[in-house]
Coordinates of C-alpha atoms and ligand atoms in Angstrom, one line a residue:
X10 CA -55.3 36.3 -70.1
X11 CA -51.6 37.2 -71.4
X12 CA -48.6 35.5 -70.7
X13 CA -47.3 36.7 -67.1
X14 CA -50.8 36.2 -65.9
X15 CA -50.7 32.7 -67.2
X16 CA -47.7 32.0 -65.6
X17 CA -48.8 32.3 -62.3
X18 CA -52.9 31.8 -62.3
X19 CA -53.5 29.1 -65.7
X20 CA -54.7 26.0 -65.0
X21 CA -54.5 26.5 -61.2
X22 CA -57.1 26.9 -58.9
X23 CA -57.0 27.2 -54.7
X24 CA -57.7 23.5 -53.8
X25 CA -61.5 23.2 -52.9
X26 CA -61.2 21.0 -49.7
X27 CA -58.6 23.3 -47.8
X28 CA -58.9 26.7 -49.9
X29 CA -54.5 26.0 -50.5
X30 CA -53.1 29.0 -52.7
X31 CA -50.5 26.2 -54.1
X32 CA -51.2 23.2 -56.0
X33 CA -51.1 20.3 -53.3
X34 CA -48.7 17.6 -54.2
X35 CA -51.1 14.6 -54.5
X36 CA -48.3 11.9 -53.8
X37 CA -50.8 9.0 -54.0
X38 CA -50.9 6.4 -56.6
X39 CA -54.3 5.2 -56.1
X40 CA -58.1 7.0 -55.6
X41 CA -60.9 5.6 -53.4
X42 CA -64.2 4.4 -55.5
X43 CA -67.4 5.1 -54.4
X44 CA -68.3 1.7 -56.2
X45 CA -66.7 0.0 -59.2
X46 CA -65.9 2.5 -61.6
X47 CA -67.5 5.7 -59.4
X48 CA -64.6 7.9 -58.6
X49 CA -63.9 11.6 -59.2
X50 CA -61.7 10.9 -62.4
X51 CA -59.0 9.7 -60.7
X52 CA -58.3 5.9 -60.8
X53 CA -54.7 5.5 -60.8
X54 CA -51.7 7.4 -60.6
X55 CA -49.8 6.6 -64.1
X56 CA -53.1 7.7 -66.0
X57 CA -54.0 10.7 -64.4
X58 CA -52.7 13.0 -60.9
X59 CA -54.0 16.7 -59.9
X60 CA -50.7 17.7 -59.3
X61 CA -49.5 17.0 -63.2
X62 CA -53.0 17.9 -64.2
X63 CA -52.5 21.6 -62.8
X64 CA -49.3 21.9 -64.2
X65 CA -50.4 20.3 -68.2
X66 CA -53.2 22.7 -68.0
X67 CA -51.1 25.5 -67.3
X68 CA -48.0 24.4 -70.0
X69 CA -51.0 24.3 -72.7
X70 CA -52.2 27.5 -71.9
X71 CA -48.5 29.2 -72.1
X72 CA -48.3 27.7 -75.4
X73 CA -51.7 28.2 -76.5
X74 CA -52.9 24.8 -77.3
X75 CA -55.9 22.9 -75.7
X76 CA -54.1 19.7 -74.7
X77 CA -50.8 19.3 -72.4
X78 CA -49.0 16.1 -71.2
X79 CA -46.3 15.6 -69.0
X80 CA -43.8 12.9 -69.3
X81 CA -41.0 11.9 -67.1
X82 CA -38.2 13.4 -69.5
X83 CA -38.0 15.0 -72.5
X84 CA -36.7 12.3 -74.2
X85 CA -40.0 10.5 -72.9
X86 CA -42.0 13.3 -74.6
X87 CA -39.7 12.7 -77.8
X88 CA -40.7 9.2 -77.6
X89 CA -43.9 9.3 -77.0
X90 CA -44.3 11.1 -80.5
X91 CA -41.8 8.7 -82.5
X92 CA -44.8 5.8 -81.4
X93 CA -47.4 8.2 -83.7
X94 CA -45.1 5.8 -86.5
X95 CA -45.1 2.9 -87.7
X96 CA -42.6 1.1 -89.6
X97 CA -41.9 2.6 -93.5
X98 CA -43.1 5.7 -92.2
X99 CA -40.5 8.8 -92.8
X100 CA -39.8 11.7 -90.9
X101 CA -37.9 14.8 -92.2
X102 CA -36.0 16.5 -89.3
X103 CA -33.4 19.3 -88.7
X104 CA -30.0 18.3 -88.8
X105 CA -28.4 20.5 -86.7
X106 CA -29.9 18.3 -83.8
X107 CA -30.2 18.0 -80.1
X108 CA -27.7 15.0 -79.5
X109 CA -30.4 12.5 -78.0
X110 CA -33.2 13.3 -80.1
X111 CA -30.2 11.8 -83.0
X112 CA -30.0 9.1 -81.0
X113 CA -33.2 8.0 -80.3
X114 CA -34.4 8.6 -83.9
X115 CA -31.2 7.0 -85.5
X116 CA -30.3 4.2 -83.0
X117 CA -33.9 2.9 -81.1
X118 CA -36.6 3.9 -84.0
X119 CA -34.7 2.7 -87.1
X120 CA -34.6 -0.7 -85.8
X121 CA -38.6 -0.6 -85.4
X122 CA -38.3 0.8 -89.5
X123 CA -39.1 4.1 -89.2
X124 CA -36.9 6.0 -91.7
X125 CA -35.4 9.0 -90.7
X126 CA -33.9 12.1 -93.1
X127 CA -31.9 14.9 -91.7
X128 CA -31.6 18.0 -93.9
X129 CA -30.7 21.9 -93.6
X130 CA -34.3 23.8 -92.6
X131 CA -33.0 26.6 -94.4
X132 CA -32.7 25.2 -97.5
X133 CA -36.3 25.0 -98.6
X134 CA -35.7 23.0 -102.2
X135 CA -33.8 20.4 -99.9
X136 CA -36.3 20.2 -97.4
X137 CA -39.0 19.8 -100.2
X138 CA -37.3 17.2 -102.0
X139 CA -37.3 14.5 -99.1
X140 CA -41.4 15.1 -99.1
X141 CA -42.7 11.5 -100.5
X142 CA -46.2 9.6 -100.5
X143 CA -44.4 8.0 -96.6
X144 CA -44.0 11.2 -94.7
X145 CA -45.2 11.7 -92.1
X146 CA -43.8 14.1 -89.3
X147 CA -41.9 16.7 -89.8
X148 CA -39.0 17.3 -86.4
X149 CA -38.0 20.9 -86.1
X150 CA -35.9 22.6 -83.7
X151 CA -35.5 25.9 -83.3
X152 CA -33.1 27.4 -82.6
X153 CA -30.9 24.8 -82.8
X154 CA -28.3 23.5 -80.9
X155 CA -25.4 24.9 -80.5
X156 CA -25.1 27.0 -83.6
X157 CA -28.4 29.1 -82.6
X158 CA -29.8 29.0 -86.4
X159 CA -33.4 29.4 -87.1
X160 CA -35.7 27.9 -89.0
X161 CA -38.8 29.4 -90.3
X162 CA -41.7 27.3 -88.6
X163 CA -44.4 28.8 -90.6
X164 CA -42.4 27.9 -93.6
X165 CA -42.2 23.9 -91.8
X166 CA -46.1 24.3 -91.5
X167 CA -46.5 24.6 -94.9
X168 CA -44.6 21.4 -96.0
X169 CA -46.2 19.1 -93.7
X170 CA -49.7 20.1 -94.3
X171 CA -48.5 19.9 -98.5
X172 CA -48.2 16.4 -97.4
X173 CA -50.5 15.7 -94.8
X174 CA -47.9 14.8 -92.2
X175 CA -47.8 16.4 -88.7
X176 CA -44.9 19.2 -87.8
X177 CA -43.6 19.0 -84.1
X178 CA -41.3 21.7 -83.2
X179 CA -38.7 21.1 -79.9
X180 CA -39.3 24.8 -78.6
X181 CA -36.9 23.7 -75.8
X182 CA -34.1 26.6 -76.5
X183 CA -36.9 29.1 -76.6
X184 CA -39.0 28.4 -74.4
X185 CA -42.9 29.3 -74.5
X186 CA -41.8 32.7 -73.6
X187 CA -40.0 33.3 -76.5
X188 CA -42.3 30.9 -79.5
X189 CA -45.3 29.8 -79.7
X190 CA -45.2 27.4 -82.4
X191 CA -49.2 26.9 -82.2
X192 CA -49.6 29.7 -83.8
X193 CA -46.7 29.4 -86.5
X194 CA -49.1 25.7 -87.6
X195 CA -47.0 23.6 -85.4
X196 CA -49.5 20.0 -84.6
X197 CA -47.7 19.6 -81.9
X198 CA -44.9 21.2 -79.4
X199 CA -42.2 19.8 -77.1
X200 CA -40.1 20.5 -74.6
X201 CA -37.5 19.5 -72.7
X202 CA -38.9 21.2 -69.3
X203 CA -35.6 20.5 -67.5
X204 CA -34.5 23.4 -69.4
X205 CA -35.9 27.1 -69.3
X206 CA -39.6 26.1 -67.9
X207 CA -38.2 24.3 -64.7
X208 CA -35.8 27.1 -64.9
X209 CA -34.2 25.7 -61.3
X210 CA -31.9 22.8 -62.6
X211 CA -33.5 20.5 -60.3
X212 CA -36.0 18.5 -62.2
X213 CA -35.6 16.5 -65.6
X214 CA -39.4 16.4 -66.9
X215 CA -40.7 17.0 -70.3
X216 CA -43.9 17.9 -71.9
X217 CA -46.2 17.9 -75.4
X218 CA -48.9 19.8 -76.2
X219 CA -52.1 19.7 -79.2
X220 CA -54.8 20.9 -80.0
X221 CA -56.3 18.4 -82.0
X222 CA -58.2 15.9 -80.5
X223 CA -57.7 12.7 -81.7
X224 CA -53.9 13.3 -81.4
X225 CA -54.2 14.0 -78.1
X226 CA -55.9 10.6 -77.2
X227 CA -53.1 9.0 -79.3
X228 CA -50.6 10.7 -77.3
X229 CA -52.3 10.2 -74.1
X230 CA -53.0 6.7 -75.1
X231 CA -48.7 6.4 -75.4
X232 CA -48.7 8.0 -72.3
X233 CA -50.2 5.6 -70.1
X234 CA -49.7 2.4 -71.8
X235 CA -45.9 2.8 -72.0
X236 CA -46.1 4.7 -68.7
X237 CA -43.1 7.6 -68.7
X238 CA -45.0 9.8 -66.5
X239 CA -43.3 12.1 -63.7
X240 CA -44.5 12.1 -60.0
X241 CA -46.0 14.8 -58.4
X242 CA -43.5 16.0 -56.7
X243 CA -41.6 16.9 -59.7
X244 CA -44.6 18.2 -61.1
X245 CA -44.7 20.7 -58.1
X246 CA -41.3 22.0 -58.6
X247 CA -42.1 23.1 -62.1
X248 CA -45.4 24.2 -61.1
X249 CA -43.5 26.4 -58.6
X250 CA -40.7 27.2 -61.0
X251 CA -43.2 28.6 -63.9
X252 CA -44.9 31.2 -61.9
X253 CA -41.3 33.2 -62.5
X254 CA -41.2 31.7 -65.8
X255 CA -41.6 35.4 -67.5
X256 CA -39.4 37.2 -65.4
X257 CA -36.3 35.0 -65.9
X258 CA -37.1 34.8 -69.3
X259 CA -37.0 38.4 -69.9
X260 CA -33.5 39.0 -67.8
X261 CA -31.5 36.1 -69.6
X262 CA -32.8 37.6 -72.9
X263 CA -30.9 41.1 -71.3
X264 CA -27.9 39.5 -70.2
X265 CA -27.7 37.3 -73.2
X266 CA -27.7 40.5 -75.3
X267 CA -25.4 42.6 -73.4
X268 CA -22.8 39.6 -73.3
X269 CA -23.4 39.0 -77.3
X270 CA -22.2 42.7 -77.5
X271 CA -18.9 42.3 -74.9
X272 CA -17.9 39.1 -77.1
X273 CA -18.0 40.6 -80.5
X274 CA -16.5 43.3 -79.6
X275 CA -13.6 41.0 -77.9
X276 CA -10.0 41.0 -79.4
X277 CA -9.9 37.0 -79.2
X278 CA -12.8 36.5 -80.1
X279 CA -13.9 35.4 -83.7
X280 CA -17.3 34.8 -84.4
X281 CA -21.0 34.6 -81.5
X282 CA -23.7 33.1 -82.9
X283 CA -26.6 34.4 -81.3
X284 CA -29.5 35.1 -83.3
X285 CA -30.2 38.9 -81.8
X286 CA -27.6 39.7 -84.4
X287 CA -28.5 41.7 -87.6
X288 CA -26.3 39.9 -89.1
X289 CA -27.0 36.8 -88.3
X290 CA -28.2 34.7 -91.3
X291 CA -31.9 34.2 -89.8
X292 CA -32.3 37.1 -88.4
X293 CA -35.6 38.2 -89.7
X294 CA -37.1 34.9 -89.2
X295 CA -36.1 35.0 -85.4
X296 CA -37.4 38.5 -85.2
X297 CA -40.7 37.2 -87.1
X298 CA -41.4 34.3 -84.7
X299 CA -39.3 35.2 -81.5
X300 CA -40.6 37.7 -79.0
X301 CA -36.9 38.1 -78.1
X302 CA -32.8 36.2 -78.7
X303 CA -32.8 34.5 -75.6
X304 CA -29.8 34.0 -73.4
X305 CA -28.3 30.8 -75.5
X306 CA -25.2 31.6 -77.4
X307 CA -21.7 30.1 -78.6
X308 CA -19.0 31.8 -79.8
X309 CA -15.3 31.2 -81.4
X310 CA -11.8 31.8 -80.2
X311 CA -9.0 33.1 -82.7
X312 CA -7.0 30.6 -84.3
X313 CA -9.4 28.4 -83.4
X314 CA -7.1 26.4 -80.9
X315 CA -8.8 23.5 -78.5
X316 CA -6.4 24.2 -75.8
X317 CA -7.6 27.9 -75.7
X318 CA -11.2 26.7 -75.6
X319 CA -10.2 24.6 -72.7
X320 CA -8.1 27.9 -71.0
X321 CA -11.5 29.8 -70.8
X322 CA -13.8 26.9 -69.6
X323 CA -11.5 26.1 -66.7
X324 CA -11.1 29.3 -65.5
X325 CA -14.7 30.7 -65.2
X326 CA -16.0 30.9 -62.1
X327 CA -19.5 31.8 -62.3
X328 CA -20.0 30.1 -65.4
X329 CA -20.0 26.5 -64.3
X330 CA -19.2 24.1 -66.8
X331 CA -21.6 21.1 -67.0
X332 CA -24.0 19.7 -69.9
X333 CA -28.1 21.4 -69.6
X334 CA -29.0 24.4 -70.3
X335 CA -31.8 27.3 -69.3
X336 CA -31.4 27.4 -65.2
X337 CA -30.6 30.7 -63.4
X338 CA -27.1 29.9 -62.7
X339 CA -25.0 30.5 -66.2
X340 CA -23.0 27.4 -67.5
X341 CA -20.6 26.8 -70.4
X342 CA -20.0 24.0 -72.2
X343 CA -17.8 22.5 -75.1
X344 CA -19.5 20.9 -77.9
X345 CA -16.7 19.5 -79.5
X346 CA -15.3 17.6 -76.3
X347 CA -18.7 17.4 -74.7
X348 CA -22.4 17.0 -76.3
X349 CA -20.8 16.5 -79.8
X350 CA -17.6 14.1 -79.2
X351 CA -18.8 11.6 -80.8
X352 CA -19.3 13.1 -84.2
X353 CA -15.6 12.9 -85.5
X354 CA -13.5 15.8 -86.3
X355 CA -14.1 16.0 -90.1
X356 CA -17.6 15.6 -89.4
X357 CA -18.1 18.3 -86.5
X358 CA -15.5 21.3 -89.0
X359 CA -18.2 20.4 -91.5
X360 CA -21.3 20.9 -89.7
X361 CA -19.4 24.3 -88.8
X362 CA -18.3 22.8 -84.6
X363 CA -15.6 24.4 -84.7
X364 CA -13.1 22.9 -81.9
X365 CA -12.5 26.4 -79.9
X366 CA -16.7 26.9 -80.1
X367 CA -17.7 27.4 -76.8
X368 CA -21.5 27.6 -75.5
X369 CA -23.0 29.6 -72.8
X370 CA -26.6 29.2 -71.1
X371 CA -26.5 32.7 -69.6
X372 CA -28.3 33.1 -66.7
X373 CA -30.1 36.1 -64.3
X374 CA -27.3 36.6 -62.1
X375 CA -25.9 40.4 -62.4
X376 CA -24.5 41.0 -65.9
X377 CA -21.7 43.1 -64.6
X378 CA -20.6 39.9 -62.8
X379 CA -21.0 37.8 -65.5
X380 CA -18.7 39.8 -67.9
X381 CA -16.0 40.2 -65.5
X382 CA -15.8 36.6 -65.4
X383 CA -15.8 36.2 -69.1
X384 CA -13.3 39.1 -69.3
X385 CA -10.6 37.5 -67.1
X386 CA -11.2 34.1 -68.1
X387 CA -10.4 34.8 -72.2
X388 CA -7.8 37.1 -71.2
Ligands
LIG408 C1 -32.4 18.6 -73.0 C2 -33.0 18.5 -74.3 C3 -33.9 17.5 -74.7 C4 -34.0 16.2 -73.9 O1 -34.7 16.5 -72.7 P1 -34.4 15.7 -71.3 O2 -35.3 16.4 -70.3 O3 -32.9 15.9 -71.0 O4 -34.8 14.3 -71.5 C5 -34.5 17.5 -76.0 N1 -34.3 18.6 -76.8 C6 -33.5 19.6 -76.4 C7 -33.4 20.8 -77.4 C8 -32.9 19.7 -75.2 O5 -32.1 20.7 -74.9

């Protein structure tokens, strides 16, 4: 089956009671037993639900990996995966990192003595020389967030396996549309599915997937016993929002290129990074690994003043600003006073956040639309 297909007919079937086209929502937390221990393998709610079992079926087969699980936020998923370690073991992990994965690795799972290194993906000799007798997972993201590099995961592959330790890649930014680190040597992908998979802005889920098996009862082991699993109602709406997953997909990739070209080619403008870009420093990676650019991009104002930066996010209209990313409606946001405030000003110039970067999630609306409203509100 390829991907649109699997959108809409993987890991779904009609249900056999009623013949329902759509995945029923099972909101039940408990199963009836024929006797003790005779049921249909369905016990109890936390450990296993039909409604989350269609849709993990169908998010494995989009990525192409045996196993799925679904957890009650990405950050869950994120977790979930940090408990693979235990303390003195070291993971090697992008720097240029979503905010709360930072967090969670630098501020919960130090204190439990797991020993975390952040490093520039691109710089392979770097990368290498963090490998020691301890590691053990290697944390890519790609593309990264919100300077849209890209790191070769093929190239991550070969590390970890060097050392025996397990690569997961966050393909939230691309989506399984986009990647599919599976097949780059990845052990083990996650996403935020609040992002492009949900696609609605109206669930906060997230999701792993493996193929190998023992991992996958480690992970599913994490999964019930520390119990961050989302209900079935949730797991309907993404259900429900994959079956367009494809075709939204393919018109923010459009209208993120078409607005790429109107910023780079506007007078106030400095510098988009958006990886579609010849120029763009990883640009033949993306192209090896990425079916497509995607509609994530940030770009630069001249002069680099904050106050601009603050003069174009207040006056968009259709481009609401607000954290999140990968919904149908386009938002903006404003690293430097938003997701990355905390890092301080010498810090952020140095990791390149520059304090007039903007980011956009562009979305499907009509890209006509969507450049007029960049157009009046950058002036
Ligand atoms: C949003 C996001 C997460 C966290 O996911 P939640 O669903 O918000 O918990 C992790 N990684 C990336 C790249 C994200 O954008």
């Amino acid at each position: 089956m390829k991907f649109n297909t699997k959108t809409i007919h993987a890991g779904v079937h009609p249900d056999p009671e009623t013949g329902a086209i759509m995945t029923p929502i099972y909101q039940t937390s408990t199963y009836a037993q024929a006797g003790p221990g005779d049921h249909k393998g369905y016990e109890y709610s936390r450990t296993h639900n039909p409604t989350r079992t269609q849709l993990q079926d169908n998010i494995a087969a989009l990525e192409q990996a045996r196993f799925g699980m679904c957890f009650s936020s990405g950050m869950a998923a994120i977790d979930a995966v940090a408990k693979l370690l235990k303390p003195g073991d070291e993971v090697i992990s992008t720097n240029d990192l979503y905010g709360g994965s930072y967090r969670i690795f630098t501020k919960i799972f130090s204190h439990y003595g797991v020993v975390f290194h952040f490093v520039d993906m691109n710089d392979l000799e770097a990368t290498k020389s963090l490998i020691n007798d301890k590691t053990r997972l290697f944390w890519v993201e790609t593309p990264t967030n919100p300077l849209l590099k890209v790191i070769d995961i093929e190239a991550m592959s070969g590390l970890a396996q060097s050392c025996g330790a397990w690569l997961c890649v966050d393909n939230t930014f691309a989506s399984p549309y986009l990647q599919n680190p599976m097949t780059l040597g990845a052990d083990i992908v996650m996403h935020s599915v609040t992002k492009y998979i949900n696609g609605h802005s109206d669930v906060v889920m997230g999701v792993l997937v493996c193929n190998d098996e023992t991992l996958h009862e480690q992970l599913t082991f994490i999964q019930n016993s520390c119990g961050g699993t989302p209900g079935p109602q949730d797991c309907f709406l993404v259900l429900r929002g994959i079956k367009t997953l494809h075709l939204r997909m393919q018109r923010h990739c459009e209208n993120g290129r078409a607005i790429a070209m109107f910023l780079r080619n506007h007078p106030k403008v400095d510098k988009v990074y958006w990886p579609g870009f010849e120029h763009h420093p990883n640009h033949d990676v993306a192209k090896r690994q990425m079916r497509d650019f995607g509609g994530m991009m940030s770009f630069t104002l001249k002069g680099d003043h904050l106050e601009d930066a603050f003069q174009v996010i207040s006056q968009t209209k259709l481009f609401t600003l607000a954290e999140s990313l990968g919904g149908v409606e386009s938002l903006c946001g404003h690293p430097a006073s938003m997701t990355h405030a905390s890092i301080p000003k010498e810090e952020r110039e140095k990791a390149g956040l520059k304090d007039s970067l903007i980011r956009l999630s562009v979305g499907i609306e009509d890209v006509e639309d969507l450049i007029e409203d960049l157009k009046q509100a950058i002036g």
